[in-house]
Short mmCIF file of C-alpha atoms in Angstrom, two decimals:
data_model
loop_
_atom_site.label_atom_id
_atom_site.label_comp_id
_atom_site.label_asym_id
_atom_site.label_seq_id
_atom_site.Cartn_x
_atom_site.Cartn_y
_atom_site.Cartn_z
CA UNK W 697 -27.92 -13.01 -12.51
CA UNK W 698 -25.41 -10.88 -10.67
CA UNK W 699 -23.35 -8.58 -12.82
CA UNK W 700 -19.61 -8.81 -12.69
CA UNK W 701 -17.64 -5.86 -11.42
CA UNK W 702 -16.74 -3.68 -14.38
CA UNK W 703 -14.45 -0.70 -14.28
CA UNK W 704 -11.91 1.03 -16.43
CA UNK W 705 -8.47 2.09 -15.35
CA UNK W 706 -7.77 5.66 -16.35
CA UNK W 707 -4.09 6.18 -16.91
CA UNK W 708 -2.36 9.48 -16.31
CA UNK W 709 -0.04 10.40 -19.15
CA UNK W 710 3.51 10.97 -18.05
CA UNK W 711 4.21 14.24 -19.79
CA UNK W 712 7.94 14.45 -19.23
CA UNK W 713 10.12 11.66 -20.53
CA UNK W 714 12.83 10.31 -18.27
CA UNK W 715 15.04 10.10 -21.34
CA UNK W 716 17.57 7.28 -21.43
CA UNK W 717 17.98 7.12 -17.66
CA UNK W 718 15.82 4.20 -16.63
CA UNK W 719 16.84 2.94 -13.19
CA UNK W 720 15.99 -0.64 -12.28
CA UNK W 721 13.05 -1.17 -9.91
CA UNK W 722 12.91 -4.34 -7.84
CA UNK W 723 9.26 -5.32 -7.25
CA UNK W 724 8.91 -7.78 -4.37
CA UNK W 725 5.82 -10.03 -4.22
CA UNK W 726 5.39 -12.41 -1.25
CA UNK W 727 3.33 -15.43 -2.31
CA UNK W 728 1.42 -17.82 -0.05
CA UNK W 729 -1.35 -20.06 -1.40
CA UNK W 730 -2.26 -17.40 -3.95
CA UNK W 731 -2.86 -19.62 -6.99
CA UNK W 732 -6.42 -18.35 -7.46
CA UNK W 733 -5.40 -14.74 -8.07
CA UNK W 734 -1.62 -14.76 -8.61
CA UNK W 735 -1.85 -14.47 -12.39
CA UNK W 736 -3.83 -11.24 -12.18
CA UNK W 737 -1.22 -9.77 -9.85
CA UNK W 738 1.90 -10.82 -11.77
CA UNK W 739 0.41 -9.90 -15.15
CA UNK W 740 -0.30 -6.38 -13.88
CA UNK W 741 3.37 -6.09 -12.85
CA UNK W 742 4.92 -7.54 -15.99
CA UNK W 743 2.67 -5.38 -18.19
CA UNK W 744 3.77 -2.14 -16.55
CA UNK W 745 4.56 0.71 -18.93
CA UNK W 746 7.87 0.97 -17.08
CA UNK W 747 9.74 -2.10 -18.27
CA UNK W 748 13.05 -1.81 -16.40
CA UNK W 749 11.94 -4.02 -13.52
CA UNK W 750 13.14 -7.02 -11.54
CA UNK W 751 10.18 -9.05 -10.28
CA UNK W 752 10.98 -11.11 -7.19
CA UNK W 753 8.36 -13.76 -6.40
CA UNK W 754 8.94 -15.16 -2.90
CA UNK W 755 7.05 -18.41 -2.40
CA UNK W 756 6.40 -18.79 1.34
CA UNK W 757 5.88 -22.55 1.52
CA UNK W 758 2.63 -22.55 -0.46
CA UNK W 759 0.69 -25.84 -0.54
CA UNK W 760 -1.29 -25.02 -3.69
CA UNK W 761 0.00 -24.41 -7.24
CA UNK W 762 1.57 -21.02 -6.44
CA UNK W 763 5.17 -22.20 -6.83
CA UNK W 764 4.47 -23.79 -10.21
CA UNK W 765 2.84 -20.57 -11.40
CA UNK W 766 5.84 -18.55 -10.22
CA UNK W 767 8.25 -20.89 -11.98
CA UNK W 768 6.22 -20.65 -15.17
CA UNK W 769 6.59 -16.86 -15.15
CA UNK W 770 10.34 -17.16 -14.57
CA UNK W 771 10.65 -19.36 -17.66
CA UNK W 772 8.62 -16.94 -19.75
CA UNK W 773 10.23 -13.65 -18.64
CA UNK W 774 13.89 -13.14 -17.72
CA UNK W 775 12.94 -10.26 -15.42
CA UNK W 776 11.30 -12.71 -12.99
CA UNK W 777 13.23 -14.26 -10.08
CA UNK W 778 11.66 -16.98 -7.91
CA UNK W 779 12.70 -17.60 -4.31
CA UNK W 780 11.28 -20.71 -2.66
CA UNK W 781 11.39 -21.21 1.10
CA UNK W 782 9.58 -22.88 3.96
CA UNK W 783 6.63 -21.00 5.42
CA UNK W 784 7.90 -18.24 7.71
CA UNK W 785 5.49 -15.35 7.15
CA UNK W 786 5.17 -12.25 5.00
CA UNK W 787 7.83 -10.25 6.87
CA UNK W 788 10.52 -12.84 6.25
CA UNK W 789 9.36 -13.12 2.62
CA UNK W 790 9.79 -9.39 2.12
CA UNK W 791 13.19 -9.51 3.80
CA UNK W 792 14.32 -12.31 1.48
CA UNK W 793 13.16 -10.21 -1.44
CA UNK W 794 15.10 -7.20 -0.18
CA UNK W 795 18.25 -9.32 0.06
CA UNK W 796 17.83 -10.43 -3.56
CA UNK W 797 16.88 -6.99 -4.90
CA UNK W 798 19.26 -5.29 -7.34
CA UNK W 799 17.29 -2.18 -8.26
CA UNK W 800 17.86 1.46 -7.51
CA UNK W 801 14.32 1.47 -6.16
CA UNK W 802 12.19 -1.08 -4.32
CA UNK W 803 8.44 -1.52 -4.69
CA UNK W 804 6.16 -4.02 -2.91
CA UNK W 805 3.01 -5.75 -4.17
CA UNK W 806 0.82 -8.32 -2.42
CA UNK W 807 -0.13 -11.39 -4.43
CA UNK W 808 -3.91 -10.91 -4.22
CA UNK W 809 -3.76 -7.27 -5.38
CA UNK W 810 -2.74 -5.58 -8.62
CA UNK W 811 -1.23 -2.40 -10.07
CA UNK W 812 -2.63 0.16 -12.48
CA UNK W 813 -0.70 -0.07 -15.78
CA UNK W 814 1.56 2.94 -15.22
CA UNK W 815 2.05 2.68 -11.45
CA UNK W 816 5.80 2.10 -11.49
CA UNK W 817 6.34 4.74 -14.16
CA UNK W 818 4.52 7.37 -12.12
CA UNK W 819 6.51 6.52 -8.99
CA UNK W 820 9.91 6.45 -10.67
CA UNK W 821 9.30 9.57 -12.74
CA UNK W 822 8.69 11.68 -9.63
CA UNK W 823 11.49 10.07 -7.63
CA UNK W 824 13.95 10.88 -10.41
CA UNK W 825 12.52 14.32 -11.14
CA UNK W 826 12.71 15.71 -7.62
CA UNK W 827 15.33 13.34 -6.15
CA UNK W 828 13.24 12.53 -3.08
CA UNK W 829 13.70 9.46 -0.88
CA UNK W 830 10.06 8.27 -0.92
CA UNK W 831 7.06 8.57 -3.23
CA UNK W 832 3.59 7.86 -1.85
CA UNK W 833 0.25 7.51 -3.68
CA UNK W 834 -3.42 6.89 -2.95
CA UNK W 835 -4.88 3.51 -3.83
CA UNK W 836 -8.15 1.85 -4.77
CA UNK W 837 -9.77 -0.31 -2.14
CA UNK W 838 -11.83 -3.15 -3.58
CA UNK W 839 -14.56 -4.58 -1.37
CA UNK W 840 -16.79 -6.94 -3.28
CA UNK W 841 -18.41 -4.80 -5.96
CA UNK W 842 -17.27 -1.51 -4.46
CA UNK W 843 -14.11 0.39 -5.39
CA UNK W 844 -13.16 3.37 -3.24
CA UNK W 845 -10.17 5.71 -3.20
CA UNK W 846 -8.10 5.74 -0.03
CA UNK W 847 -5.72 8.62 0.51
CA UNK W 848 -4.97 11.37 2.99
CA UNK W 849 -2.71 14.18 1.76
CA UNK W 850 -4.86 15.91 -0.83
CA UNK W 851 -2.39 18.01 -2.79
CA UNK W 852 0.25 16.79 -5.22
CA UNK W 853 3.58 18.20 -4.10
CA UNK W 854 6.95 17.50 -2.60
CA UNK W 855 7.02 17.91 1.18
CA UNK W 856 9.63 17.74 3.88
CA UNK W 857 9.84 14.83 6.30
CA UNK W 858 8.61 17.12 9.07
CA UNK W 859 5.50 18.08 7.12
CA UNK W 860 4.86 14.44 6.24
CA UNK W 861 5.21 13.49 9.91
CA UNK W 862 2.66 16.13 10.90
CA UNK W 863 0.21 14.72 8.36
CA UNK W 864 0.83 11.17 9.63
CA UNK W 865 0.10 12.40 13.15
CA UNK W 866 -3.43 13.32 12.05
CA UNK W 867 -4.30 9.81 10.87
CA UNK W 868 -1.79 7.21 12.09
CA UNK W 869 -4.31 4.40 11.60
CA UNK W 870 -4.84 5.15 7.92
CA UNK W 871 -3.64 2.43 5.53
CA UNK W 872 -2.21 5.21 3.37
CA UNK W 873 0.66 5.60 5.84
CA UNK W 874 0.90 2.09 7.21
CA UNK W 875 1.23 -0.18 4.18
CA UNK W 876 4.28 -0.69 1.97
CA UNK W 877 2.62 -1.23 -1.40
CA UNK W 878 1.60 2.38 -2.17
CA UNK W 879 5.17 3.67 -1.85
CA UNK W 880 8.50 3.68 -3.68
CA UNK W 881 11.68 3.22 -1.62
CA UNK W 882 15.37 3.83 -2.29
CA UNK W 883 17.24 0.54 -1.97
CA UNK W 884 20.51 2.22 -0.97
CA UNK W 885 18.84 3.61 2.17
CA UNK W 886 17.34 0.22 3.04
CA UNK W 887 20.76 -1.42 2.68
CA UNK W 888 22.79 1.30 4.38
CA UNK W 889 20.58 1.39 7.46
CA UNK W 890 19.72 -2.33 7.45
CA UNK W 891 15.99 -1.66 7.45
CA UNK W 892 13.95 -4.86 7.52
CA UNK W 893 10.49 -6.09 8.45
CA UNK W 894 10.33 -7.66 11.92
CA UNK W 895 9.15 -11.32 11.62
CA UNK W 896 8.42 -11.48 15.35
CA UNK W 897 5.80 -8.72 15.05
CA UNK W 898 2.55 -9.98 13.54
CA UNK W 899 0.55 -6.76 13.47
CA UNK W 900 1.47 -3.61 11.52
CA UNK W 901 4.98 -4.86 10.75
CA UNK W 902 4.83 -2.88 7.51
CA UNK W 903 4.05 0.32 9.45
CA UNK W 904 7.11 -0.26 11.62
CA UNK W 905 9.23 -0.72 8.49
CA UNK W 906 7.95 2.62 7.20
CA UNK W 907 8.71 4.38 10.49
CA UNK W 908 12.29 3.13 10.44
CA UNK W 909 12.74 4.05 6.77
CA UNK W 910 11.32 7.54 7.27
CA UNK W 911 14.03 8.35 9.82
CA UNK W 912 16.44 8.51 6.88
CA UNK W 913 14.22 10.53 4.53
CA UNK W 914 14.47 14.25 3.83
CA UNK W 915 11.77 14.72 1.17
CA UNK W 916 8.59 12.85 0.19
CA UNK W 917 6.71 13.31 -3.07
CA UNK W 918 2.92 12.99 -2.80
CA UNK W 919 1.07 11.73 -5.86
CA UNK W 920 -2.67 12.13 -6.34
CA UNK W 921 -3.23 9.37 -8.90
CA UNK W 922 -4.14 6.02 -7.25
CA UNK W 923 -1.68 3.35 -8.36
CA UNK W 924 -2.84 0.14 -6.67
CA UNK W 925 -5.90 -2.06 -6.22
CA UNK W 926 -6.09 -3.50 -2.71
CA UNK W 927 -8.52 -6.37 -2.20
CA UNK W 928 -10.02 -6.75 1.24
CA UNK W 929 -10.71 -10.43 1.92
CA UNK W 930 -12.77 -11.83 4.77
CA UNK W 931 -10.07 -14.37 5.59
CA UNK W 932 -7.34 -11.75 5.99
CA UNK W 933 -4.93 -11.89 8.89
CA UNK W 934 -6.64 -9.03 10.72
CA UNK W 935 -9.75 -11.15 11.30
CA UNK W 936 -7.64 -13.52 13.35
CA UNK W 937 -5.60 -10.83 15.04
CA UNK W 938 -8.64 -8.95 16.28
CA UNK W 939 -9.50 -12.03 18.32
CA UNK W 940 -5.98 -12.42 19.65
CA UNK W 941 -5.38 -11.77 23.34
CA UNK W 942 -1.94 -10.51 22.36
CA UNK W 943 -3.31 -7.70 20.22
CA UNK W 944 -3.01 -5.04 22.93
CA UNK W 945 0.63 -5.97 23.55
CA UNK W 946 1.31 -5.81 19.82
CA UNK W 947 -0.24 -2.34 19.65
CA UNK W 948 1.94 -1.24 22.54
CA UNK W 949 4.98 -2.48 20.65
CA UNK W 950 3.96 -0.54 17.55
CA UNK W 951 3.47 2.58 19.67
CA UNK W 952 7.03 2.33 20.96
CA UNK W 953 8.29 2.53 17.37
CA UNK W 954 5.80 5.29 16.53
CA UNK W 955 6.88 7.44 19.46
CA UNK W 956 10.54 6.67 18.71
CA UNK W 957 10.13 7.98 15.18
CA UNK W 958 8.91 11.37 16.41
CA UNK W 959 11.63 11.52 19.04
CA UNK W 960 14.26 10.83 16.38
CA UNK W 961 13.15 13.77 14.23
CA UNK W 962 12.68 16.18 17.12
CA UNK W 963 8.89 16.56 17.03
CA UNK W 964 7.86 14.56 20.08
CA UNK W 965 8.04 17.19 22.82
CA UNK W 966 6.03 19.75 20.84
CA UNK W 967 3.32 17.25 19.88
CA UNK W 968 3.41 14.55 22.55
CA UNK W 969 -0.28 14.91 23.42
CA UNK W 970 -1.30 14.15 19.84
CA UNK W 971 1.35 11.45 19.44
CA UNK W 972 0.35 9.72 22.66
CA UNK W 973 -3.23 9.45 21.39
CA UNK W 974 -1.99 6.79 18.95
CA UNK W 975 -3.37 3.95 21.07
CA UNK W 976 -6.85 5.49 20.95
CA UNK W 977 -6.60 5.93 17.19
CA UNK W 978 -5.89 2.25 16.61
CA UNK W 979 -8.26 0.86 19.24
CA UNK W 980 -11.31 0.78 16.96
CA UNK W 981 -9.84 -1.25 14.12
CA UNK W 982 -12.39 -1.91 11.39
CA UNK W 983 -12.63 -4.20 8.42
CA UNK W 984 -13.76 -1.37 6.22
CA UNK W 985 -13.63 2.41 6.22
CA UNK W 986 -14.79 5.09 3.81
CA UNK W 987 -11.89 7.46 4.44
CA UNK W 988 -11.44 9.57 1.36
CA UNK W 989 -14.10 9.22 -1.27
CA UNK W 990 -17.82 9.69 -1.82
CA UNK W 991 -20.10 7.01 -3.22
CA UNK W 992 -23.49 7.76 -4.70
CA UNK W 993 -25.96 4.90 -5.02
CA UNK W 994 -28.05 5.16 -8.17
CA UNK W 995 -30.41 2.63 -9.63
CA UNK W 996 -27.80 0.75 -11.63
CA UNK W 997 -24.37 1.89 -10.56
CA UNK W 998 -22.08 3.09 -7.82
CA UNK W 999 -20.12 6.24 -8.70
CA UNK W 1000 -16.72 6.85 -7.22
CA UNK W 1001 -15.57 10.45 -6.80
CA UNK W 1002 -12.08 11.62 -6.07
CA UNK W 1003 -11.34 12.53 -2.49
CA UNK W 1004 -12.02 15.96 -1.13
CA UNK W 1005 -15.78 15.52 -1.27
CA UNK W 1006 -16.21 17.20 -4.66
CA UNK W 1007 -18.95 15.59 -6.74
CA UNK W 1008 -18.29 17.21 -10.08
CA UNK W 1009 -15.51 14.83 -11.24
CA UNK W 1010 -16.43 11.15 -11.08
CA UNK W 1011 -13.49 8.80 -11.59
CA UNK W 1012 -15.26 5.47 -12.10
CA UNK W 1013 -18.75 4.22 -12.70
CA UNK W 1014 -19.13 0.67 -11.50
CA UNK W 1015 -21.96 -1.49 -12.75
CA UNK W 1016 -23.34 -3.28 -9.75
CA UNK W 1017 -26.36 -5.07 -8.41
CA UNK W 1018 -25.77 -3.75 -4.92
CA UNK W 1019 -28.62 -1.81 -3.42
CA UNK W 1020 -28.78 1.13 -1.01
CA UNK W 1021 -28.78 -1.13 2.03
CA UNK W 1022 -25.23 -2.24 1.34
CA UNK W 1023 -24.14 1.35 0.75
CA UNK W 1024 -25.70 2.52 4.01
CA UNK W 1025 -23.90 -0.23 5.88
CA UNK W 1026 -20.58 0.98 4.48
CA UNK W 1027 -21.34 4.64 5.01
CA UNK W 1028 -22.29 4.08 8.62
CA UNK W 1029 -18.71 3.10 9.40
CA UNK W 1030 -17.23 6.37 8.14
CA UNK W 1031 -14.75 7.90 10.52
CA UNK W 1032 -13.47 4.64 12.00
CA UNK W 1033 -9.78 3.80 11.82
CA UNK W 1034 -8.55 1.29 9.29
CA UNK W 1035 -5.12 0.19 10.40
CA UNK W 1036 -4.85 -3.53 9.95
CA UNK W 1037 -2.25 -5.98 8.78
CA UNK W 1038 -2.44 -6.89 5.14
#
């Protein structure tokens, strides 16, 4: 009998208290036919160690029991708000959530994923401590029985927008930069500059949102503790998009925004060769990448090590029935890009 995936979440103690200043965080969760895993997601949000949250569940015309589940949570917890609308896509769902948000900060979670228990606390603590405009963190990527750390910047520190942009330039196809759910945003900047997801763009719309937001950022704080569990599903949108004859045009559209970001912050002319290689970087989209961690296949378990390639500090030991063949298949894809729509 196959063993179930078993792992422990190791929390990082927040050493410095934020005192009585506890700004509200609006956590936006688009929901579409997510009944099978919605409870796991919402429970992980409501059980956060940081309790000053507004949870906005945006039901996108689900045809399963998702809406009923959302409404149940709203009855049980006054921090939960439910928005119900006809199906119009994840971008419009996020935009509706932004319109309803009341928090000082905005955080995004997808309904089939979940947070580590102190994710919001870690994000808010650093945002308040250093007064930056964005906090970014690595995340755990869950693929069947495997859990792997995805990250890119390997030192915990506050960096300028220019330094962040130079790091992004090295790996523009990395999920770490493209997605919205491993970051904390300032709502006042989103409102002031009317930053929204583009419903007409069906590929990397979250990356475009980030590029527009970053134009109004001065400082970014880089965490090293993964805060999020991202589940890669075979039926994800990318599987359909990779077969779309419009994919090249969509990539061209994303590149226009990518180049525009560097032009807006004055880095394009000095780095245009590297920036213009964006299309090559996102040409070999993959369904899985081993970007930042090392896995060792033993007889009974897969061991996850923190990124940087150092083997002396394992983070998780996962009981698994997977054999070396599966590991080799994953390892053989190392080095491929992993930009895809979530």
